């Protein structure tokens, strides 16, 4: 079905209908098959060398999925051994191979969905981009006293520190009290990436709408787009993450599979503005396709194209824009995306309509310093694969 456009009520254009994704050849997508083979080879080699236990890569352009590959293991290790600094492997018959349908703990990719829900409220006129957080959450005295705004939360310019140890608080009331009292440690307006921005935004959205975040994301994003594999945990069949124990982690929870990895999201019951969602490569490709199509996918519309443009225009609302450290050569022309601590990432390139989803369980069996080389190289491969349509 051809894509139809008309002027939206906020100006600009918005798609009335955008073709759904289909699996087809790289040539049909205007992508070079040789570069895409190298992309898959690079990911496979990285997994074999220990970058992650396993991975799924989905890449395409326009309505075409040209790459959908799974490598390695969804579950490989029983536990982490401190003395040898290695994972204790499961017997071969108990390991779980990675498949293209394996759900992953998205970690900070959750922030993108929280941001979309917030921008939906901007489009409806129920929330102002430069409105003060204190106007909606007067009891959050730290944010209110410093005049923090919705825009600052979405662009990580609130000055809030990266995180709070909510996982150490005795109960939910104590965790909420910490968040209510938290004040910026830097000058508002200065960039400082912080999970607290999306936790505050979650509180604001829930107060504004009277609905919990998981319902807002389900009704506003995943259900309209048909993303049936996307939602907050538990997800028993998900790729395993970490043998989570102190001192390398912040809680003693053992080997995790299908339960949120992030300690604060876990402490908050698994539903949080900064982490907690699980999804698959194909579902995230649908999410990318909808945004690249101006907010529409098939007959569904989750945002008008002018608001999608607002999200993806530097500095980005929720999205990071033109970051070569994980986008490689896709950066530089308005590419937008995000990474997740567990080993996940997405990149959208509005200039060419191409997208890249790279999911891995890089923290299995335990977390290590992030290695973004594989992500950046994959972005470069996709960039070099683009051919004139």
PDB file of C-alpha atoms in Angstrom, residues 79-316:
ATOM      1  CA  UNK A  79      26.796 -18.650  37.187  1.00  0.00           C
ATOM      2  CA  UNK A  80      29.900 -16.479  37.342  1.00  0.00           C
ATOM      3  CA  UNK A  81      33.012 -17.783  39.098  1.00  0.00           C
ATOM      4  CA  UNK A  82      34.922 -15.063  40.921  1.00  0.00           C
ATOM      5  CA  UNK A  83      38.152 -16.981  41.345  1.00  0.00           C
ATOM      6  CA  UNK A  84      38.641 -17.759  37.658  1.00  0.00           C
ATOM      7  CA  UNK A  85      36.844 -14.586  36.483  1.00  0.00           C
ATOM      8  CA  UNK A  86      34.862 -16.647  33.988  1.00  0.00           C
ATOM      9  CA  UNK A  87      31.374 -17.934  33.533  1.00  0.00           C
ATOM     10  CA  UNK A  88      30.539 -21.494  34.523  1.00  0.00           C
ATOM     11  CA  UNK A  89      29.001 -22.936  31.378  1.00  0.00           C
ATOM     12  CA  UNK A  90      25.872 -25.034  31.425  1.00  0.00           C
ATOM     13  CA  UNK A  91      26.031 -28.528  29.918  1.00  0.00           C
ATOM     14  CA  UNK A  92      25.340 -28.337  26.171  1.00  0.00           C
ATOM     15  CA  UNK A  93      21.868 -29.869  26.526  1.00  0.00           C
ATOM     16  CA  UNK A  94      20.842 -27.156  29.007  1.00  0.00           C
ATOM     17  CA  UNK A  95      22.038 -24.151  27.051  1.00  0.00           C
ATOM     18  CA  UNK A  96      19.425 -22.147  25.157  1.00  0.00           C
ATOM     19  CA  UNK A  97      20.304 -21.032  21.612  1.00  0.00           C
ATOM     20  CA  UNK A  98      19.569 -17.474  20.583  1.00  0.00           C
ATOM     21  CA  UNK A  99      16.750 -17.077  18.040  1.00  0.00           C
ATOM     22  CA  UNK A 100      15.359 -14.071  16.211  1.00  0.00           C
ATOM     23  CA  UNK A 101      12.287 -14.321  18.475  1.00  0.00           C
ATOM     24  CA  UNK A 102      14.238 -14.191  21.753  1.00  0.00           C
ATOM     25  CA  UNK A 103      13.096 -11.316  23.993  1.00  0.00           C
ATOM     26  CA  UNK A 104      15.792  -9.109  25.532  1.00  0.00           C
ATOM     27  CA  UNK A 105      15.908  -6.903  28.599  1.00  0.00           C
ATOM     28  CA  UNK A 106      16.039  -3.528  26.835  1.00  0.00           C
ATOM     29  CA  UNK A 107      17.491  -1.602  29.789  1.00  0.00           C
ATOM     30  CA  UNK A 108      17.692   2.099  28.825  1.00  0.00           C
ATOM     31  CA  UNK A 109      15.914   1.605  25.492  1.00  0.00           C
ATOM     32  CA  UNK A 110      12.873   1.814  27.777  1.00  0.00           C
ATOM     33  CA  UNK A 111      13.548   5.553  27.929  1.00  0.00           C
ATOM     34  CA  UNK A 112      12.554   5.900  24.258  1.00  0.00           C
ATOM     35  CA  UNK A 113       9.078   4.560  24.981  1.00  0.00           C
ATOM     36  CA  UNK A 114       8.668   6.811  28.000  1.00  0.00           C
ATOM     37  CA  UNK A 115       9.701   9.743  25.808  1.00  0.00           C
ATOM     38  CA  UNK A 116       7.153   8.833  23.114  1.00  0.00           C
ATOM     39  CA  UNK A 117       4.378   8.703  25.707  1.00  0.00           C
ATOM     40  CA  UNK A 118       5.443  12.143  26.958  1.00  0.00           C
ATOM     41  CA  UNK A 119       5.497  13.606  23.457  1.00  0.00           C
ATOM     42  CA  UNK A 120       2.026  12.176  22.859  1.00  0.00           C
ATOM     43  CA  UNK A 121       0.865  14.368  25.736  1.00  0.00           C
ATOM     44  CA  UNK A 122       2.611  17.350  24.128  1.00  0.00           C
ATOM     45  CA  UNK A 123       0.728  16.672  20.909  1.00  0.00           C
ATOM     46  CA  UNK A 124      -2.573  16.493  22.765  1.00  0.00           C
ATOM     47  CA  UNK A 125      -1.862  19.787  24.502  1.00  0.00           C
ATOM     48  CA  UNK A 126      -2.125  18.296  27.984  1.00  0.00           C
ATOM     49  CA  UNK A 127       1.577  18.838  28.703  1.00  0.00           C
ATOM     50  CA  UNK A 128       3.867  21.748  27.917  1.00  0.00           C
ATOM     51  CA  UNK A 129       7.428  21.160  26.767  1.00  0.00           C
ATOM     52  CA  UNK A 130       8.729  24.015  28.896  1.00  0.00           C
ATOM     53  CA  UNK A 131       6.272  23.518  31.737  1.00  0.00           C
ATOM     54  CA  UNK A 132       7.789  23.220  35.176  1.00  0.00           C
ATOM     55  CA  UNK A 133       7.775  19.794  36.744  1.00  0.00           C
ATOM     56  CA  UNK A 134       6.640  21.377  39.994  1.00  0.00           C
ATOM     57  CA  UNK A 135       3.403  22.484  38.353  1.00  0.00           C
ATOM     58  CA  UNK A 136       2.439  18.840  37.973  1.00  0.00           C
ATOM     59  CA  UNK A 137       4.362  17.391  40.934  1.00  0.00           C
ATOM     60  CA  UNK A 138       4.419  20.085  43.645  1.00  0.00           C
ATOM     61  CA  UNK A 139       5.287  17.466  46.255  1.00  0.00           C
ATOM     62  CA  UNK A 140       8.546  16.687  44.413  1.00  0.00           C
ATOM     63  CA  UNK A 141      10.204  19.519  46.236  1.00  0.00           C
ATOM     64  CA  UNK A 142      13.714  19.097  44.846  1.00  0.00           C
ATOM     65  CA  UNK A 143      12.604  19.461  41.235  1.00  0.00           C
ATOM     66  CA  UNK A 144      10.062  22.145  42.084  1.00  0.00           C
ATOM     67  CA  UNK A 145      12.520  24.310  44.012  1.00  0.00           C
ATOM     68  CA  UNK A 146      14.921  24.423  41.073  1.00  0.00           C
ATOM     69  CA  UNK A 147      12.282  25.020  38.406  1.00  0.00           C
ATOM     70  CA  UNK A 148      13.103  21.881  36.415  1.00  0.00           C
ATOM     71  CA  UNK A 149      11.167  21.593  33.164  1.00  0.00           C
ATOM     72  CA  UNK A 150       9.789  18.793  31.005  1.00  0.00           C
ATOM     73  CA  UNK A 151      12.273  19.700  28.265  1.00  0.00           C
ATOM     74  CA  UNK A 152      15.173  19.348  30.702  1.00  0.00           C
ATOM     75  CA  UNK A 153      14.006  15.875  31.698  1.00  0.00           C
ATOM     76  CA  UNK A 154      13.730  14.786  28.060  1.00  0.00           C
ATOM     77  CA  UNK A 155      17.136  16.204  27.093  1.00  0.00           C
ATOM     78  CA  UNK A 156      19.056  15.193  30.247  1.00  0.00           C
ATOM     79  CA  UNK A 157      19.764  18.805  31.110  1.00  0.00           C
ATOM     80  CA  UNK A 158      18.094  18.858  34.527  1.00  0.00           C
ATOM     81  CA  UNK A 159      21.393  18.634  36.393  1.00  0.00           C
ATOM     82  CA  UNK A 160      20.205  15.567  38.334  1.00  0.00           C
ATOM     83  CA  UNK A 161      22.862  12.994  39.201  1.00  0.00           C
ATOM     84  CA  UNK A 162      22.930   9.744  37.187  1.00  0.00           C
ATOM     85  CA  UNK A 163      21.025   7.647  39.731  1.00  0.00           C
ATOM     86  CA  UNK A 164      19.846   7.204  43.309  1.00  0.00           C
ATOM     87  CA  UNK A 165      20.316   4.020  45.358  1.00  0.00           C
ATOM     88  CA  UNK A 166      16.588   3.339  45.515  1.00  0.00           C
ATOM     89  CA  UNK A 167      17.378  -0.366  45.760  1.00  0.00           C
ATOM     90  CA  UNK A 168      18.783   0.233  49.262  1.00  0.00           C
ATOM     91  CA  UNK A 169      15.628   1.915  50.583  1.00  0.00           C
ATOM     92  CA  UNK A 170      13.500  -0.145  52.952  1.00  0.00           C
ATOM     93  CA  UNK A 171      10.208   0.098  51.049  1.00  0.00           C
ATOM     94  CA  UNK A 172       8.302   1.854  48.279  1.00  0.00           C
ATOM     95  CA  UNK A 173       7.437   4.855  50.419  1.00  0.00           C
ATOM     96  CA  UNK A 174      11.093   5.405  51.266  1.00  0.00           C
ATOM     97  CA  UNK A 175      12.087   5.122  47.594  1.00  0.00           C
ATOM     98  CA  UNK A 176       9.494   7.677  46.581  1.00  0.00           C
ATOM     99  CA  UNK A 177      10.606  10.006  49.371  1.00  0.00           C
ATOM    100  CA  UNK A 178      14.176   9.912  48.039  1.00  0.00           C
ATOM    101  CA  UNK A 179      12.990  10.786  44.555  1.00  0.00           C
ATOM    102  CA  UNK A 180      10.741  13.583  45.802  1.00  0.00           C
ATOM    103  CA  UNK A 181      13.542  15.258  47.707  1.00  0.00           C
ATOM    104  CA  UNK A 182      16.288  14.857  45.103  1.00  0.00           C
ATOM    105  CA  UNK A 183      17.830  18.142  43.923  1.00  0.00           C
ATOM    106  CA  UNK A 184      20.133  18.806  40.960  1.00  0.00           C
ATOM    107  CA  UNK A 185      23.840  18.441  41.593  1.00  0.00           C
ATOM    108  CA  UNK A 186      24.704  20.448  38.499  1.00  0.00           C
ATOM    109  CA  UNK A 187      23.332  23.617  36.992  1.00  0.00           C
ATOM    110  CA  UNK A 188      20.032  22.983  35.180  1.00  0.00           C
ATOM    111  CA  UNK A 189      20.631  23.413  31.471  1.00  0.00           C
ATOM    112  CA  UNK A 190      23.896  21.472  31.554  1.00  0.00           C
ATOM    113  CA  UNK A 191      23.918  18.025  29.972  1.00  0.00           C
ATOM    114  CA  UNK A 192      24.244  15.160  32.464  1.00  0.00           C
ATOM    115  CA  UNK A 193      22.770  11.791  31.525  1.00  0.00           C
ATOM    116  CA  UNK A 194      20.531  10.593  34.346  1.00  0.00           C
ATOM    117  CA  UNK A 195      18.036   7.788  34.920  1.00  0.00           C
ATOM    118  CA  UNK A 196      16.301  10.125  37.365  1.00  0.00           C
ATOM    119  CA  UNK A 197      15.009  12.261  34.502  1.00  0.00           C
ATOM    120  CA  UNK A 198      12.833   9.422  33.222  1.00  0.00           C
ATOM    121  CA  UNK A 199      11.802   8.379  36.715  1.00  0.00           C
ATOM    122  CA  UNK A 200      10.532  11.901  37.335  1.00  0.00           C
ATOM    123  CA  UNK A 201       8.874  11.932  33.929  1.00  0.00           C
ATOM    124  CA  UNK A 202       7.144   8.662  34.775  1.00  0.00           C
ATOM    125  CA  UNK A 203       5.766  10.178  37.971  1.00  0.00           C
ATOM    126  CA  UNK A 204       4.595  13.242  36.066  1.00  0.00           C
ATOM    127  CA  UNK A 205       2.867  11.218  33.332  1.00  0.00           C
ATOM    128  CA  UNK A 206       1.161   8.942  35.817  1.00  0.00           C
ATOM    129  CA  UNK A 207      -0.059  11.927  37.857  1.00  0.00           C
ATOM    130  CA  UNK A 208      -1.213  13.741  34.704  1.00  0.00           C
ATOM    131  CA  UNK A 209      -3.107  10.842  33.131  1.00  0.00           C
ATOM    132  CA  UNK A 210      -4.144   8.804  36.150  1.00  0.00           C
ATOM    133  CA  UNK A 211      -2.722   5.685  34.487  1.00  0.00           C
ATOM    134  CA  UNK A 212       0.444   3.691  35.204  1.00  0.00           C
ATOM    135  CA  UNK A 213       3.339   3.821  32.773  1.00  0.00           C
ATOM    136  CA  UNK A 214       2.979   0.241  31.573  1.00  0.00           C
ATOM    137  CA  UNK A 215      -0.607   0.960  30.516  1.00  0.00           C
ATOM    138  CA  UNK A 216       0.385   4.233  28.829  1.00  0.00           C
ATOM    139  CA  UNK A 217       3.070   2.458  26.784  1.00  0.00           C
ATOM    140  CA  UNK A 218       0.813  -0.473  25.952  1.00  0.00           C
ATOM    141  CA  UNK A 219      -2.173   1.623  24.888  1.00  0.00           C
ATOM    142  CA  UNK A 220      -0.190   4.420  23.259  1.00  0.00           C
ATOM    143  CA  UNK A 221       2.627   2.556  21.518  1.00  0.00           C
ATOM    144  CA  UNK A 222       2.888  -1.210  21.537  1.00  0.00           C
ATOM    145  CA  UNK A 223      -0.751  -2.217  21.016  1.00  0.00           C
ATOM    146  CA  UNK A 224      -1.415   0.197  18.108  1.00  0.00           C
ATOM    147  CA  UNK A 225       1.818  -0.908  16.414  1.00  0.00           C
ATOM    148  CA  UNK A 226       1.123  -4.603  16.965  1.00  0.00           C
ATOM    149  CA  UNK A 227       4.278  -5.014  19.081  1.00  0.00           C
ATOM    150  CA  UNK A 228       2.937  -8.075  20.864  1.00  0.00           C
ATOM    151  CA  UNK A 229       6.354  -9.209  22.121  1.00  0.00           C
ATOM    152  CA  UNK A 230       7.070  -5.912  23.905  1.00  0.00           C
ATOM    153  CA  UNK A 231       6.186  -5.219  27.513  1.00  0.00           C
ATOM    154  CA  UNK A 232       7.423  -5.041  31.052  1.00  0.00           C
ATOM    155  CA  UNK A 233       8.558  -8.245  32.721  1.00  0.00           C
ATOM    156  CA  UNK A 234       8.651 -10.887  33.826  1.00  0.00           C
ATOM    157  CA  UNK A 235       9.529 -12.591  30.523  1.00  0.00           C
ATOM    158  CA  UNK A 236      10.574 -16.173  31.372  1.00  0.00           C
ATOM    159  CA  UNK A 237      11.870 -16.935  27.872  1.00  0.00           C
ATOM    160  CA  UNK A 238      14.125 -13.897  27.615  1.00  0.00           C
ATOM    161  CA  UNK A 239      17.862 -13.959  27.108  1.00  0.00           C
ATOM    162  CA  UNK A 240      19.684 -14.336  30.423  1.00  0.00           C
ATOM    163  CA  UNK A 241      21.550 -11.351  31.787  1.00  0.00           C
ATOM    164  CA  UNK A 242      23.719 -11.302  34.899  1.00  0.00           C
ATOM    165  CA  UNK A 243      24.690 -13.391  37.882  1.00  0.00           C
ATOM    166  CA  UNK A 244      23.940 -10.266  39.893  1.00  0.00           C
ATOM    167  CA  UNK A 245      25.908 -10.116  43.125  1.00  0.00           C
ATOM    168  CA  UNK A 246      27.913  -7.628  45.098  1.00  0.00           C
ATOM    169  CA  UNK A 247      30.549  -6.208  44.781  1.00  0.00           C
ATOM    170  CA  UNK A 248      30.218  -5.837  40.998  1.00  0.00           C
ATOM    171  CA  UNK A 249      26.460  -5.305  41.205  1.00  0.00           C
ATOM    172  CA  UNK A 250      24.267  -3.371  43.606  1.00  0.00           C
ATOM    173  CA  UNK A 251      22.116  -6.264  44.803  1.00  0.00           C
ATOM    174  CA  UNK A 252      22.451  -9.999  45.427  1.00  0.00           C
ATOM    175  CA  UNK A 253      19.916 -11.633  43.126  1.00  0.00           C
ATOM    176  CA  UNK A 254      21.768 -14.463  41.364  1.00  0.00           C
ATOM    177  CA  UNK A 255      21.479 -15.359  37.683  1.00  0.00           C
ATOM    178  CA  UNK A 256      18.715 -13.310  36.072  1.00  0.00           C
ATOM    179  CA  UNK A 257      16.518 -14.367  33.198  1.00  0.00           C
ATOM    180  CA  UNK A 258      13.288 -12.626  32.309  1.00  0.00           C
ATOM    181  CA  UNK A 259      13.444 -10.364  35.377  1.00  0.00           C
ATOM    182  CA  UNK A 260      14.626  -6.792  34.944  1.00  0.00           C
ATOM    183  CA  UNK A 261      18.388  -6.391  35.329  1.00  0.00           C
ATOM    184  CA  UNK A 262      18.443  -2.754  36.480  1.00  0.00           C
ATOM    185  CA  UNK A 263      18.459  -2.698  40.277  1.00  0.00           C
ATOM    186  CA  UNK A 264      16.347   0.438  40.624  1.00  0.00           C
ATOM    187  CA  UNK A 265      13.729  -0.782  38.151  1.00  0.00           C
ATOM    188  CA  UNK A 266      13.618  -4.059  40.093  1.00  0.00           C
ATOM    189  CA  UNK A 267      13.204  -2.194  43.383  1.00  0.00           C
ATOM    190  CA  UNK A 268      10.324  -0.249  41.845  1.00  0.00           C
ATOM    191  CA  UNK A 269       8.470  -3.422  40.909  1.00  0.00           C
ATOM    192  CA  UNK A 270       9.796  -3.866  37.371  1.00  0.00           C
ATOM    193  CA  UNK A 271       7.990  -0.908  35.773  1.00  0.00           C
ATOM    194  CA  UNK A 272      10.140   2.215  35.545  1.00  0.00           C
ATOM    195  CA  UNK A 273      10.586   5.116  33.176  1.00  0.00           C
ATOM    196  CA  UNK A 274      14.254   4.357  32.606  1.00  0.00           C
ATOM    197  CA  UNK A 275      14.319   0.531  32.389  1.00  0.00           C
ATOM    198  CA  UNK A 276      12.164  -2.584  32.572  1.00  0.00           C
ATOM    199  CA  UNK A 277      10.841  -3.230  29.063  1.00  0.00           C
ATOM    200  CA  UNK A 278      11.529  -6.464  27.205  1.00  0.00           C
ATOM    201  CA  UNK A 279      11.267  -6.786  23.427  1.00  0.00           C
ATOM    202  CA  UNK A 280      12.477  -8.605  20.323  1.00  0.00           C
ATOM    203  CA  UNK A 281      14.458  -7.465  17.316  1.00  0.00           C
ATOM    204  CA  UNK A 282      11.448  -7.573  15.011  1.00  0.00           C
ATOM    205  CA  UNK A 283       9.247  -5.587  17.398  1.00  0.00           C
ATOM    206  CA  UNK A 284      11.907  -2.899  17.697  1.00  0.00           C
ATOM    207  CA  UNK A 285      12.207  -2.797  13.901  1.00  0.00           C
ATOM    208  CA  UNK A 286       8.483  -1.978  13.835  1.00  0.00           C
ATOM    209  CA  UNK A 287       9.069   0.812  16.366  1.00  0.00           C
ATOM    210  CA  UNK A 288      11.889   2.208  14.215  1.00  0.00           C
ATOM    211  CA  UNK A 289       9.813   1.933  11.055  1.00  0.00           C
ATOM    212  CA  UNK A 290       6.889   3.787  12.648  1.00  0.00           C
ATOM    213  CA  UNK A 291       9.088   6.723  13.640  1.00  0.00           C
ATOM    214  CA  UNK A 292      10.844   6.810  10.259  1.00  0.00           C
ATOM    215  CA  UNK A 293       7.389   6.875   8.646  1.00  0.00           C
ATOM    216  CA  UNK A 294       6.387  10.006  10.527  1.00  0.00           C
ATOM    217  CA  UNK A 295       4.659   8.226  13.387  1.00  0.00           C
ATOM    218  CA  UNK A 296       2.551   5.773  11.388  1.00  0.00           C
ATOM    219  CA  UNK A 297       2.673   2.045  10.754  1.00  0.00           C
ATOM    220  CA  UNK A 298      -0.005   0.470   8.619  1.00  0.00           C
ATOM    221  CA  UNK A 299      -3.266   2.185   9.638  1.00  0.00           C
ATOM    222  CA  UNK A 300      -1.966   3.062  13.122  1.00  0.00           C
ATOM    223  CA  UNK A 301      -0.585   6.449  14.099  1.00  0.00           C
ATOM    224  CA  UNK A 302       1.200   7.005  17.393  1.00  0.00           C
ATOM    225  CA  UNK A 303       2.480  10.549  16.689  1.00  0.00           C
ATOM    226  CA  UNK A 304       2.202  13.248  14.057  1.00  0.00           C
ATOM    227  CA  UNK A 305       5.243  13.668  11.845  1.00  0.00           C
ATOM    228  CA  UNK A 306       6.020  17.131  13.200  1.00  0.00           C
ATOM    229  CA  UNK A 307       6.260  15.699  16.711  1.00  0.00           C
ATOM    230  CA  UNK A 308       8.414  12.823  15.516  1.00  0.00           C
ATOM    231  CA  UNK A 309      10.691  15.420  13.948  1.00  0.00           C
ATOM    232  CA  UNK A 310      10.794  17.263  17.275  1.00  0.00           C
ATOM    233  CA  UNK A 311      11.924  14.070  19.010  1.00  0.00           C
ATOM    234  CA  UNK A 312      14.660  13.343  16.474  1.00  0.00           C
ATOM    235  CA  UNK A 313      15.979  16.874  15.945  1.00  0.00           C
ATOM    236  CA  UNK A 314      19.116  17.776  17.938  1.00  0.00           C
ATOM    237  CA  UNK A 315      19.482  17.575  20.847  1.00  0.00           C
ATOM    238  CA  UNK A 316      16.672  15.011  20.675  1.00  0.00           C
TER     239      UNK A 316
END
